[in-house]
XYZ file of N, CA, C and O in Angstrom:
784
model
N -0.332 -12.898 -8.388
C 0.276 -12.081 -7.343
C -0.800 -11.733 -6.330
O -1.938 -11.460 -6.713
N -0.489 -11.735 -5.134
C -1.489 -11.365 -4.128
C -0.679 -10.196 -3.433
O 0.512 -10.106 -3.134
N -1.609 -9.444 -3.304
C -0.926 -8.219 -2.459
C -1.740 -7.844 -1.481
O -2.822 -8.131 -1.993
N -1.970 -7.435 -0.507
C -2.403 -6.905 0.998
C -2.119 -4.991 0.883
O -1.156 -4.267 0.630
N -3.244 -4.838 1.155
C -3.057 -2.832 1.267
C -3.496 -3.037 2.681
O -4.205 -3.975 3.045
N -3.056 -2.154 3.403
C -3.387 -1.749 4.540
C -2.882 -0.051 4.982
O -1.883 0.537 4.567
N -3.565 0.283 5.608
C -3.736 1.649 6.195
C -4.885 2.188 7.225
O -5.469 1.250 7.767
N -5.247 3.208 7.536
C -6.470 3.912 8.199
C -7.285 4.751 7.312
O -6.923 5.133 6.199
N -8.162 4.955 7.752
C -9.498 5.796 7.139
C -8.863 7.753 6.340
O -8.319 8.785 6.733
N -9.243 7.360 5.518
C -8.652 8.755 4.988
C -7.494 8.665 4.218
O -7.320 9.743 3.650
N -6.678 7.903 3.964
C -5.581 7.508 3.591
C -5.712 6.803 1.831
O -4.765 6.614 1.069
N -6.757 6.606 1.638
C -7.106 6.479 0.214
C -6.831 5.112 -0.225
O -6.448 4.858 -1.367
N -7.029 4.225 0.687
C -6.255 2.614 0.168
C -7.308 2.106 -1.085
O -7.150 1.774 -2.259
N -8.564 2.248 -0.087
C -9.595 1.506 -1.834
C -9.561 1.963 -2.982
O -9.564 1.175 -3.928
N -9.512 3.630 -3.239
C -8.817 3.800 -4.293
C -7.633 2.840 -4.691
O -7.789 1.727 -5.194
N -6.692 3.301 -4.458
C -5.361 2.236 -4.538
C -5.955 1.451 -4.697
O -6.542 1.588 -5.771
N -6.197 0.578 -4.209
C -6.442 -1.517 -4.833
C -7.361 -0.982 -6.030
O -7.141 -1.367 -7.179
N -8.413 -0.071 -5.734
C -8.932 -0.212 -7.005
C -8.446 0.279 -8.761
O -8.920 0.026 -9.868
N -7.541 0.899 -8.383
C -6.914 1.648 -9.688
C -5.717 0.172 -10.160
O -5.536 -0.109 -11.344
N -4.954 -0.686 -8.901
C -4.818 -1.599 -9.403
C -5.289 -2.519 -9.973
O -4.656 -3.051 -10.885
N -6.467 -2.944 -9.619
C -7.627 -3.982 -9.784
C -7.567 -3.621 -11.437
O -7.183 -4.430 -12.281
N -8.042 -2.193 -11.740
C -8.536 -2.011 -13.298
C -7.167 -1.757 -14.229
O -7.003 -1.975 -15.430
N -6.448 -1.333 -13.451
C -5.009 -1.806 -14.049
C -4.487 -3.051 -15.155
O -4.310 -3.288 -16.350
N -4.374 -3.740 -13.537
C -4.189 -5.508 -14.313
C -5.388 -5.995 -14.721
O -5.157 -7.074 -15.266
N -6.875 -5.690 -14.744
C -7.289 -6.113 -15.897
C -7.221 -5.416 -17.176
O -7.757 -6.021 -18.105
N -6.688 -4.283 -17.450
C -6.321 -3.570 -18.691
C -5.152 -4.661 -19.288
O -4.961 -5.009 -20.453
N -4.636 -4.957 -18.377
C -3.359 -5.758 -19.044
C -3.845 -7.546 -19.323
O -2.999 -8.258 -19.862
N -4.690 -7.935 -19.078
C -5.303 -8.799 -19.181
C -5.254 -10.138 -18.327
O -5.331 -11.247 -18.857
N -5.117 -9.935 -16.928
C -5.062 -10.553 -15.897
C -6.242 -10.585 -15.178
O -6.971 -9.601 -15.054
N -6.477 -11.746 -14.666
C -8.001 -11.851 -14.192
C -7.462 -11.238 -12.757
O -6.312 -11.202 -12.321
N -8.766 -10.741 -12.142
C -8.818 -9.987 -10.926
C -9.855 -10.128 -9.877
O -11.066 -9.986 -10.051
N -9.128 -10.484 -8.542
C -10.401 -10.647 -7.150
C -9.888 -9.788 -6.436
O -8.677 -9.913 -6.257
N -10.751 -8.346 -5.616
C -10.378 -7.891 -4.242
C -11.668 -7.417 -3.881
O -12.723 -7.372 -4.513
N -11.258 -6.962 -2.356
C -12.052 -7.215 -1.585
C -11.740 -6.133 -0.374
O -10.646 -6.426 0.109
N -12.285 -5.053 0.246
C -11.683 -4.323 1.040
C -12.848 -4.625 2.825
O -14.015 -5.007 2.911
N -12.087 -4.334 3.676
C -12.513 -4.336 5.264
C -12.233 -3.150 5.613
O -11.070 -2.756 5.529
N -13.237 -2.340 6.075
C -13.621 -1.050 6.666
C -13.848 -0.680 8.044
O -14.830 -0.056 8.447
N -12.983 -1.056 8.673
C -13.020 -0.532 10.633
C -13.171 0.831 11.176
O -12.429 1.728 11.575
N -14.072 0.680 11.072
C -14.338 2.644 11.318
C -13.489 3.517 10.478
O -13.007 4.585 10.854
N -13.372 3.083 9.535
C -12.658 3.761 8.547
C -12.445 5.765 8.606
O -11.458 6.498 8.666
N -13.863 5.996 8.551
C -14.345 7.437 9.261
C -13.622 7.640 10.378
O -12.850 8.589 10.241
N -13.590 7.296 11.071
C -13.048 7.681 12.183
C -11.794 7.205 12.434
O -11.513 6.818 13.568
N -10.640 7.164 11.144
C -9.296 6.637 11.516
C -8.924 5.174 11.764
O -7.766 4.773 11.885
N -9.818 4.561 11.815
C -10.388 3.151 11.926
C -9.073 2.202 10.865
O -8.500 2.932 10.055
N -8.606 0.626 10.865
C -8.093 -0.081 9.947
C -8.880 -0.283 8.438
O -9.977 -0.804 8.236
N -8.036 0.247 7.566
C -8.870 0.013 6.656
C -7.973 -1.493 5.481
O -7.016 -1.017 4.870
N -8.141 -2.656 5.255
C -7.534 -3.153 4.210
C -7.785 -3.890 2.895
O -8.951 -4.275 2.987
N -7.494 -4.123 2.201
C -7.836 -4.279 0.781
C -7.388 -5.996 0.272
O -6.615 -6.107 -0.679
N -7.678 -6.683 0.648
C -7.229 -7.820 -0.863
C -7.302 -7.633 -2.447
O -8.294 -7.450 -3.152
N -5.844 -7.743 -2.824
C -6.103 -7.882 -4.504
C -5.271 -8.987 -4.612
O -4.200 -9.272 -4.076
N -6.187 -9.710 -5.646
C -5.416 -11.049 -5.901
C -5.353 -10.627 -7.692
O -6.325 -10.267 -8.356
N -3.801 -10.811 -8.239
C -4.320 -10.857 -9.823
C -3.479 -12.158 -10.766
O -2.283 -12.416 -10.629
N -4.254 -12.744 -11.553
C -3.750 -13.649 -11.838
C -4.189 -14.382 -13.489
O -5.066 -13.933 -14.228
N -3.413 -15.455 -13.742
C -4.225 -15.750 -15.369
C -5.887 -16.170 -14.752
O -6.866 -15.537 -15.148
N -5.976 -17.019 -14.007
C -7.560 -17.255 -12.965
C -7.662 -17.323 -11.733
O -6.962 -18.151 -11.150
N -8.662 -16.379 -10.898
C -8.405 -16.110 -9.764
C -9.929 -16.353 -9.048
O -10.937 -15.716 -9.352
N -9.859 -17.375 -8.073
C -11.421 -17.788 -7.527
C -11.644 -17.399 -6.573
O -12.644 -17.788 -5.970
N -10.701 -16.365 -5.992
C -11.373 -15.790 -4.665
C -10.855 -14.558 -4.646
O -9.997 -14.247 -5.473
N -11.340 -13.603 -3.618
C -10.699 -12.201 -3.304
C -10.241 -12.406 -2.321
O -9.303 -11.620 -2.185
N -10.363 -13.190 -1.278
C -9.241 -13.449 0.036
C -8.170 -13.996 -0.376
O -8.141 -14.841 -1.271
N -7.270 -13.602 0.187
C -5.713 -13.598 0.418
C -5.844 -14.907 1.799
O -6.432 -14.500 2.801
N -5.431 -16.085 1.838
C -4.713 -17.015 2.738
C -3.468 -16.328 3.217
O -2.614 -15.772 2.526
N -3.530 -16.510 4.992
C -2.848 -15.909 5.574
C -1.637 -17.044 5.182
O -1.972 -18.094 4.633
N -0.166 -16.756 5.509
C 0.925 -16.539 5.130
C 1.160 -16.947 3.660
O 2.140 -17.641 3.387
N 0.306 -16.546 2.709
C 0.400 -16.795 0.951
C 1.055 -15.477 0.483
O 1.976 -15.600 -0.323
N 0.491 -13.461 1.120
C 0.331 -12.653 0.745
C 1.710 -12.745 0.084
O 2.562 -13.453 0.621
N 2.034 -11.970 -1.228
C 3.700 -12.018 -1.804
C 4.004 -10.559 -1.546
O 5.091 -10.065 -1.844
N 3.052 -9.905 -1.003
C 3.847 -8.517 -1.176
C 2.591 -7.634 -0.264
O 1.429 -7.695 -0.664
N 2.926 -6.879 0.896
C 2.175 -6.143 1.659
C 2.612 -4.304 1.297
O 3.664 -3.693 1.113
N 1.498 -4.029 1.326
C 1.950 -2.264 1.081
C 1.134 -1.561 2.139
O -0.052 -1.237 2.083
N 2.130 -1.366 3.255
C 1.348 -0.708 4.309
C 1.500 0.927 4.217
O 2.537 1.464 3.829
N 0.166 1.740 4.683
C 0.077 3.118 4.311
C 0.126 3.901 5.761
O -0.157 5.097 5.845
N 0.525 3.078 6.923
C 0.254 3.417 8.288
C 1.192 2.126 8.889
O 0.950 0.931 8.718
N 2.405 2.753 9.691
C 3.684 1.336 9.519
C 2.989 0.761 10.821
O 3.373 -0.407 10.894
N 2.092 1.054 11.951
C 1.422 -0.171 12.643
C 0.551 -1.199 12.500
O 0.276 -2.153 13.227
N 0.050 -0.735 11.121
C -0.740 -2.347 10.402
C -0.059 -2.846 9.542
O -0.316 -4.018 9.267
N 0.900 -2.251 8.904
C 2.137 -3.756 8.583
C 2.192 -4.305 9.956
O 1.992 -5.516 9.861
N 2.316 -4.069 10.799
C 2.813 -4.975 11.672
C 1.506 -6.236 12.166
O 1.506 -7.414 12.522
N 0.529 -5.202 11.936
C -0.498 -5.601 12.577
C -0.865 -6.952 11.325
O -1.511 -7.957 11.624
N -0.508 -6.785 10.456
C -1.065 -7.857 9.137
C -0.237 -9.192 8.971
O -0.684 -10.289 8.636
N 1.180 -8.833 9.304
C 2.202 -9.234 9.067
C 2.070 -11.182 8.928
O 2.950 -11.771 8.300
N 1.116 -11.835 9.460
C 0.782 -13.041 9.846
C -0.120 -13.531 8.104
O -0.636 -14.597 7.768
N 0.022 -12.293 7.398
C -0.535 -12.932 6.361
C 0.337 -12.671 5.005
O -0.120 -12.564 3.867
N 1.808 -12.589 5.438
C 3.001 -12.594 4.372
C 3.576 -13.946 4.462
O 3.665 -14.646 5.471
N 3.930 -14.197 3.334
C 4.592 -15.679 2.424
C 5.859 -15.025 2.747
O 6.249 -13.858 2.704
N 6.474 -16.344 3.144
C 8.082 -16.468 3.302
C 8.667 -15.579 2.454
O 8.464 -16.122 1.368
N 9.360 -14.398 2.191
C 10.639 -13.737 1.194
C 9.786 -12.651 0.520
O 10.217 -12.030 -0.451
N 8.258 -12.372 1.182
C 7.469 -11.419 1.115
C 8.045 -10.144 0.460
O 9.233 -10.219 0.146
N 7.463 -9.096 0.227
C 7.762 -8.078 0.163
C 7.036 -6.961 0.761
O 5.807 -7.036 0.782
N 7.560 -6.039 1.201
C 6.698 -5.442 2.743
C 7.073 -3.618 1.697
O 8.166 -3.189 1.327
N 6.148 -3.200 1.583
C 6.622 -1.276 1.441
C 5.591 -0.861 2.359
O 4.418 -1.186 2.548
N 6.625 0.188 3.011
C 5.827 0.770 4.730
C 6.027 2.211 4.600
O 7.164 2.637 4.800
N 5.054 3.059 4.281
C 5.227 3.994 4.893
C 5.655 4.550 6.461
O 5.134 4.123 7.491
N 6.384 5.266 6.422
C 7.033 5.598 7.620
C 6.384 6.965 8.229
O 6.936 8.029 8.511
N 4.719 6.475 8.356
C 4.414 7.603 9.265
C 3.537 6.779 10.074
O 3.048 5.782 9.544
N 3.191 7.130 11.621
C 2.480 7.059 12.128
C 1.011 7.671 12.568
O 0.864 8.893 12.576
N -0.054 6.807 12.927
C -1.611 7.675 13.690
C -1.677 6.560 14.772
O -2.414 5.583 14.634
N -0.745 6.775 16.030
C -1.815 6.362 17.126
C -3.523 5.849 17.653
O -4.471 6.532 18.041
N -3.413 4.743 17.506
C -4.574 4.546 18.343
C -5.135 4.889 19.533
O -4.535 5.460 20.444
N -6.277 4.552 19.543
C -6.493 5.140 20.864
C -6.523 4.747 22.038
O -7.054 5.321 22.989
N -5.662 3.234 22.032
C -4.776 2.516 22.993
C -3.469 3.306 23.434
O -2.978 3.322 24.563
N -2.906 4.112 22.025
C -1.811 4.586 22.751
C -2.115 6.193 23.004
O -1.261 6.780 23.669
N -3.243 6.958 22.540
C -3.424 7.681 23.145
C -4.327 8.044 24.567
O -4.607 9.176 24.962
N -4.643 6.927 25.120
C -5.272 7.079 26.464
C -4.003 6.533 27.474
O -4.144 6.652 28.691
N -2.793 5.947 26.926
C -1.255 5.592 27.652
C -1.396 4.638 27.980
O -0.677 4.270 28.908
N -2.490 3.595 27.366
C -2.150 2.344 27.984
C -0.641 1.431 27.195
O 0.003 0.522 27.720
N -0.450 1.963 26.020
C 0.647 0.714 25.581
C 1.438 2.331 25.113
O 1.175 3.509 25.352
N 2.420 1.669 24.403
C 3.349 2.600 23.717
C 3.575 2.497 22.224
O 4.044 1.386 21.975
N 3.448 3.097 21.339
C 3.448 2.962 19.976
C 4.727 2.356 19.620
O 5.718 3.050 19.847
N 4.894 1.276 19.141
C 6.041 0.563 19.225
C 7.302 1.217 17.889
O 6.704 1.852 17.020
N 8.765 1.140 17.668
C 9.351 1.862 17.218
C 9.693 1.189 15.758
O 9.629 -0.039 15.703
N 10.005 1.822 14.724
C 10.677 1.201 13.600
C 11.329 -0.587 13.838
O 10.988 -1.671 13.366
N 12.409 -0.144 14.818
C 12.816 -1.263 14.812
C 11.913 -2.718 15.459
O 12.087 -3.886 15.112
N 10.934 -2.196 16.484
C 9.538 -3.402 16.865
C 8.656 -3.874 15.573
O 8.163 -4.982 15.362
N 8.611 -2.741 14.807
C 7.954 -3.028 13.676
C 8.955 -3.803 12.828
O 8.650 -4.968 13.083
N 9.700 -3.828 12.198
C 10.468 -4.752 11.516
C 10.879 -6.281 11.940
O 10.939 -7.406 11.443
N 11.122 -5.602 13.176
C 11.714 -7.174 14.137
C 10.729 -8.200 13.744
O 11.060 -9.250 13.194
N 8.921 -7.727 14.177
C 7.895 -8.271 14.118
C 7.522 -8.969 12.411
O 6.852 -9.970 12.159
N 8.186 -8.084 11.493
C 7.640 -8.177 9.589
C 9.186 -9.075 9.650
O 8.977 -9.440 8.493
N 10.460 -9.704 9.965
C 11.616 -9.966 9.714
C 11.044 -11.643 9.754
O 11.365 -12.522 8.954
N 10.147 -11.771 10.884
C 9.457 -13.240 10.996
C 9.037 -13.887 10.224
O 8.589 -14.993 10.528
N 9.029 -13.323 8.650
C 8.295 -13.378 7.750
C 9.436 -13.250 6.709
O 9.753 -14.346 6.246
N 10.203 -12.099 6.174
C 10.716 -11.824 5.344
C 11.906 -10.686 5.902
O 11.855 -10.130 6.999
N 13.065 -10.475 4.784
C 13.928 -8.991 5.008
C 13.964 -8.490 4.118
O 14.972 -7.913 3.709
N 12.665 -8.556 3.407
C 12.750 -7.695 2.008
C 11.393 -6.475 2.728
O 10.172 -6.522 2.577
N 11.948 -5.825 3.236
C 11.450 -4.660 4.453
C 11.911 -3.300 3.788
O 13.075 -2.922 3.660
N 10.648 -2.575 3.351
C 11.208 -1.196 2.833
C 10.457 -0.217 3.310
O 9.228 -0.293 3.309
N 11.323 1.126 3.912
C 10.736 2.101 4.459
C 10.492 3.064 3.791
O 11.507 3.216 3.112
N 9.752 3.870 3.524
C 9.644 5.193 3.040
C 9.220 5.930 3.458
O 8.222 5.703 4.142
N 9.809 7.544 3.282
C 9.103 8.441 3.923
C 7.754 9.133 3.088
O 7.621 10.323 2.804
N 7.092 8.350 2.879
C 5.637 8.772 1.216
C 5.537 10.309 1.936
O 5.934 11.396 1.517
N 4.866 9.955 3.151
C 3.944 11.674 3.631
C 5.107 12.911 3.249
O 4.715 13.872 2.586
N 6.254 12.854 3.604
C 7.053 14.017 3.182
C 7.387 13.903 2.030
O 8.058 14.905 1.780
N 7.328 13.305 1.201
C 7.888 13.681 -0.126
C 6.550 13.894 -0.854
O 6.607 14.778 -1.709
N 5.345 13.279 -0.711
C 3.741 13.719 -1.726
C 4.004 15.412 -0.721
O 3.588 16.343 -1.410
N 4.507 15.840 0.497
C 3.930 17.182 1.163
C 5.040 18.161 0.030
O 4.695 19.209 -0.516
N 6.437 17.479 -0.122
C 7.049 18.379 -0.694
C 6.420 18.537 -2.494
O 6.688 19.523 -3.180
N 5.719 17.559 -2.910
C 5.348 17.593 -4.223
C 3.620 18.743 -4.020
O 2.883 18.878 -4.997
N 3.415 19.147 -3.198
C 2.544 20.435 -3.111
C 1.186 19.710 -2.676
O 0.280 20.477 -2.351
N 0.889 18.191 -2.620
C -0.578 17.976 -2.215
C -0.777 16.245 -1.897
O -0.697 15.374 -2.763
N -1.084 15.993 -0.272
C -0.617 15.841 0.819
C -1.878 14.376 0.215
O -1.860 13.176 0.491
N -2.585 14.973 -0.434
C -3.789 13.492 -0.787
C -3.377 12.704 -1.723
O -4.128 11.829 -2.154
N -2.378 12.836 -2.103
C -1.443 11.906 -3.320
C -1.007 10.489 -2.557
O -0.932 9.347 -3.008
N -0.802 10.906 -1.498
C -0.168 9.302 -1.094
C -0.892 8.112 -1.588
O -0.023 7.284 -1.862
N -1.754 7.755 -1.769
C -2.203 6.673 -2.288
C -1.266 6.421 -3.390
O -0.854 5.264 -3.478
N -0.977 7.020 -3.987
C -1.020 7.524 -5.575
C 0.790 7.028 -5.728
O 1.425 6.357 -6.542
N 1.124 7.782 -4.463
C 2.791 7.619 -4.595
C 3.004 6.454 -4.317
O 3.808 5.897 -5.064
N 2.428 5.643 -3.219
C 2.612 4.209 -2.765
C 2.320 3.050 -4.190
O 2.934 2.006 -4.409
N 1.280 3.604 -4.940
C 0.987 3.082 -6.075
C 2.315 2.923 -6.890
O 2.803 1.851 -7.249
N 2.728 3.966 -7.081
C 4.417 4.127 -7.656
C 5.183 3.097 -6.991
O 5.755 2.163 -7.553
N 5.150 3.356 -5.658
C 6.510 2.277 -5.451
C 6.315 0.758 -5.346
O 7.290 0.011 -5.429
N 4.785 0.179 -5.123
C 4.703 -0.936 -5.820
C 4.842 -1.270 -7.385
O 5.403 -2.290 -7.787
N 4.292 -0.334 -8.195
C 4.403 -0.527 -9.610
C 5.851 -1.010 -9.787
O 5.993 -1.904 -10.621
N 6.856 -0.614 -9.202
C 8.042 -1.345 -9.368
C 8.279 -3.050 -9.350
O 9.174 -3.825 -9.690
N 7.328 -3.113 -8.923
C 7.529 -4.591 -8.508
C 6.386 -5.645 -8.701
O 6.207 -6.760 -8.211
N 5.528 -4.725 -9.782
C 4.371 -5.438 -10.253
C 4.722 -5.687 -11.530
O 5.526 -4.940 -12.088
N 4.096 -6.920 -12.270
C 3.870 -7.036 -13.682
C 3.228 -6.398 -14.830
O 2.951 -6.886 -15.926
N 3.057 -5.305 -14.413
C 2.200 -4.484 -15.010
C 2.957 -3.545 -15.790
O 4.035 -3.208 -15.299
N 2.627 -3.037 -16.917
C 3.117 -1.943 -17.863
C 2.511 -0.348 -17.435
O 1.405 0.178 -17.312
N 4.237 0.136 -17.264
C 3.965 1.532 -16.899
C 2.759 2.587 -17.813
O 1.864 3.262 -17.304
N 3.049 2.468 -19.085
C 1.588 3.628 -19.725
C 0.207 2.939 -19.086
O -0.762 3.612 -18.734
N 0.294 1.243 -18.982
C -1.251 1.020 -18.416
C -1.446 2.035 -16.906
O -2.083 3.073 -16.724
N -0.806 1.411 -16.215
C -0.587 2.635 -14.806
C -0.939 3.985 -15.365
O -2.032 4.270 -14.875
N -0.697 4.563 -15.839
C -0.679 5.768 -16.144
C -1.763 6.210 -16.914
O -1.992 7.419 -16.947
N -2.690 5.178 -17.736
C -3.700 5.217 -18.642
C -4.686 5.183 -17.081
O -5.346 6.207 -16.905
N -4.778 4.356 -16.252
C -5.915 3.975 -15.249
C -5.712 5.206 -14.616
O -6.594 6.054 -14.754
N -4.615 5.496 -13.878
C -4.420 6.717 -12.956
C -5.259 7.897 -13.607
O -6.279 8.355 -13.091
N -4.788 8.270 -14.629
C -5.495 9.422 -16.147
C -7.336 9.572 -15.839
O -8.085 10.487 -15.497
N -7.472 8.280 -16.148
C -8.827 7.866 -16.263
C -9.385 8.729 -15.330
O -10.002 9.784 -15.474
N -8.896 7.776 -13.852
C -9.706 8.023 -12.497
C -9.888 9.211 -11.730
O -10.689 9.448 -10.826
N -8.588 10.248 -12.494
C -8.365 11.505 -11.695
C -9.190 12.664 -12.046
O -8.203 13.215 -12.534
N -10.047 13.458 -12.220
C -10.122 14.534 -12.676
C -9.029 15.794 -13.248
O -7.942 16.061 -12.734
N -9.520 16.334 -14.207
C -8.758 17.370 -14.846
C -7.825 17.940 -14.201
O -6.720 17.858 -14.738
N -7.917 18.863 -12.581
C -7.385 19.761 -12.012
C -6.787 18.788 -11.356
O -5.676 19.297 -11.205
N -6.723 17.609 -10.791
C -5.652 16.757 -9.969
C -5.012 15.663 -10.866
O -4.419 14.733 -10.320
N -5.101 15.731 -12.160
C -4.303 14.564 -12.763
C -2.975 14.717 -12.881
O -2.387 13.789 -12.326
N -2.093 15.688 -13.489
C -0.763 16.193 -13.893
C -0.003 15.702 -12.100
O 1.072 15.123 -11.941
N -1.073 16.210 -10.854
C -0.252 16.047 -9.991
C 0.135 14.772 -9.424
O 1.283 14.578 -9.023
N -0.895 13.779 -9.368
C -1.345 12.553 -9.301
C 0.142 11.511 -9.948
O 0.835 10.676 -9.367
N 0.183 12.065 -11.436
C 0.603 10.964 -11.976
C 2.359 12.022 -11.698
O 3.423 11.421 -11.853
N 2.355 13.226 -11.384
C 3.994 13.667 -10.712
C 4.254 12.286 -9.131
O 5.372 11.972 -8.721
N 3.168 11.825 -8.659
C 3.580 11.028 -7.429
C 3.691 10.093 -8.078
O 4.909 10.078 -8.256
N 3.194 9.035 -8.728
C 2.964 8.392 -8.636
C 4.802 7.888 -9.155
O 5.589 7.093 -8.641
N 4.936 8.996 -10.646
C 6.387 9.218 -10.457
C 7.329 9.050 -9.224
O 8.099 8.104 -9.057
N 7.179 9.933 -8.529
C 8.234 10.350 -7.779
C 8.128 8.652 -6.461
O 9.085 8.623 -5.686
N 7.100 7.466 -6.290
C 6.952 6.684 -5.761
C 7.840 5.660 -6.669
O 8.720 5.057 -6.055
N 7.750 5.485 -7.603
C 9.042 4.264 -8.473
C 10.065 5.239 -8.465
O 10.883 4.444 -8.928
N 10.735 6.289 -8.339
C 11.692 6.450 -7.767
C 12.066 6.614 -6.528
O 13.255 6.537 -6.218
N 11.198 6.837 -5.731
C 11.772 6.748 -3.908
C 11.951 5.333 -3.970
O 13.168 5.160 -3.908
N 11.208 3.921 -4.087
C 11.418 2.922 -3.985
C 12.728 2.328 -4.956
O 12.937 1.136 -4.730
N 13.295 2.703 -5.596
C 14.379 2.749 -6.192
C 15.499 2.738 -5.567
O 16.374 1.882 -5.434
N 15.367 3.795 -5.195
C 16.722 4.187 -3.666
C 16.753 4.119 -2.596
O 17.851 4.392 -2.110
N 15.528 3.700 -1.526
C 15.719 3.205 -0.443
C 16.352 2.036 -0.290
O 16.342 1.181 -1.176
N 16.983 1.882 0.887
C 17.652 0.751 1.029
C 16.507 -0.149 2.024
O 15.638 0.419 2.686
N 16.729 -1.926 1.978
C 16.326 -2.794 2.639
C 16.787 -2.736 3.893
O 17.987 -2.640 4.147
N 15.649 -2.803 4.980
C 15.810 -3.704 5.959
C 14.889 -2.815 7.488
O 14.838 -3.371 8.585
């Protein structure tokens, strides 16, 4: 399986790939990733290759191979989109951070539907979620990684206690109980959203 993380700086993606990474090798799948850091600090693109597999010889992802993109910022799904395999699978958070193309007014932050139109070229297995409001209503706003983790786990090969053994591991004492409440509440938002 190859999967693509993408998001901005602050948003916790290398975590993410990495809690997957040690994941599926708990489960005994060989593992390559690889993350790109664009001013990450400063809000910058941040994205991740994980490739996991019975043998895996690289950490790059071949553009249109990716089987499944998990964007944490819905303008770099769009922005990645050239490196999803036909019947892909796309999970997008549905929040935005402006660049600073569209905050000096030169372009316009393009809308849900530009963003899909653009990921449809590719696939209509297109899922939105609202992660940021539902980790804000679960009391702590740095979980998103954590919840997005959830709603791919749906659709990974991986065994839920392993998820839950790595998550355990990585968290400290005072943020674990909440951690693994998202990561919950992410295989069920992805449950009930609808496609497209």
């Amino acid at each position: 399986m190859d999967l693509l993380i993408t998001g901005v700086g602050g948003q916790g993606v290398v975590l993410a790939s990495d809690i997957i990474g040690e994941t599926a090798l708990a489960a005994g799948f060989d593992v390559k990733k690889t993350d790109t850091l664009g001013m990450a600090q400063r809000g910058g693109s941040v994205v991740s290759h994980v490739r996991l597999a019975e043998k895996v010889n690289s950490p790059l992802i071949k553009e249109g191979t990716a089987d499944l993109l998990l964007a944490f910022e819905k303008l770099e799904a769009a922005r990645w989109s050239h490196y999803l395999a036909p019947g892909a699978i796309v999970i997008i958070n549905d929040y935005e951070q402006p660049p600073l193309s569209v905050g000096l007014g030169q372009v316009k932050y393009p809308s849900n539907d530009d963003i899909a139109a653009a990921l449809k070229r590719r696939t209509d297995k297109i899922y939105f979620i609202d992660g940021n409001r539902k980790v804000k209503a679960l009391g702590n706003v740095r979980t998103l990684n954590i919840f997005m983790l959830g709603c791919f786990s749906v659709f990974a090969p991986l065994d839920i206690a392993v998820w839950q053994e790595s998550i355990s591991r990585r968290m400290a004492d005072n943020i674990r109980e909440i951690n693994l409440k998202a990561f919950a509440a992410g295989r069920k938002e992805i449950e009930g959203v609808r496609i497209g």
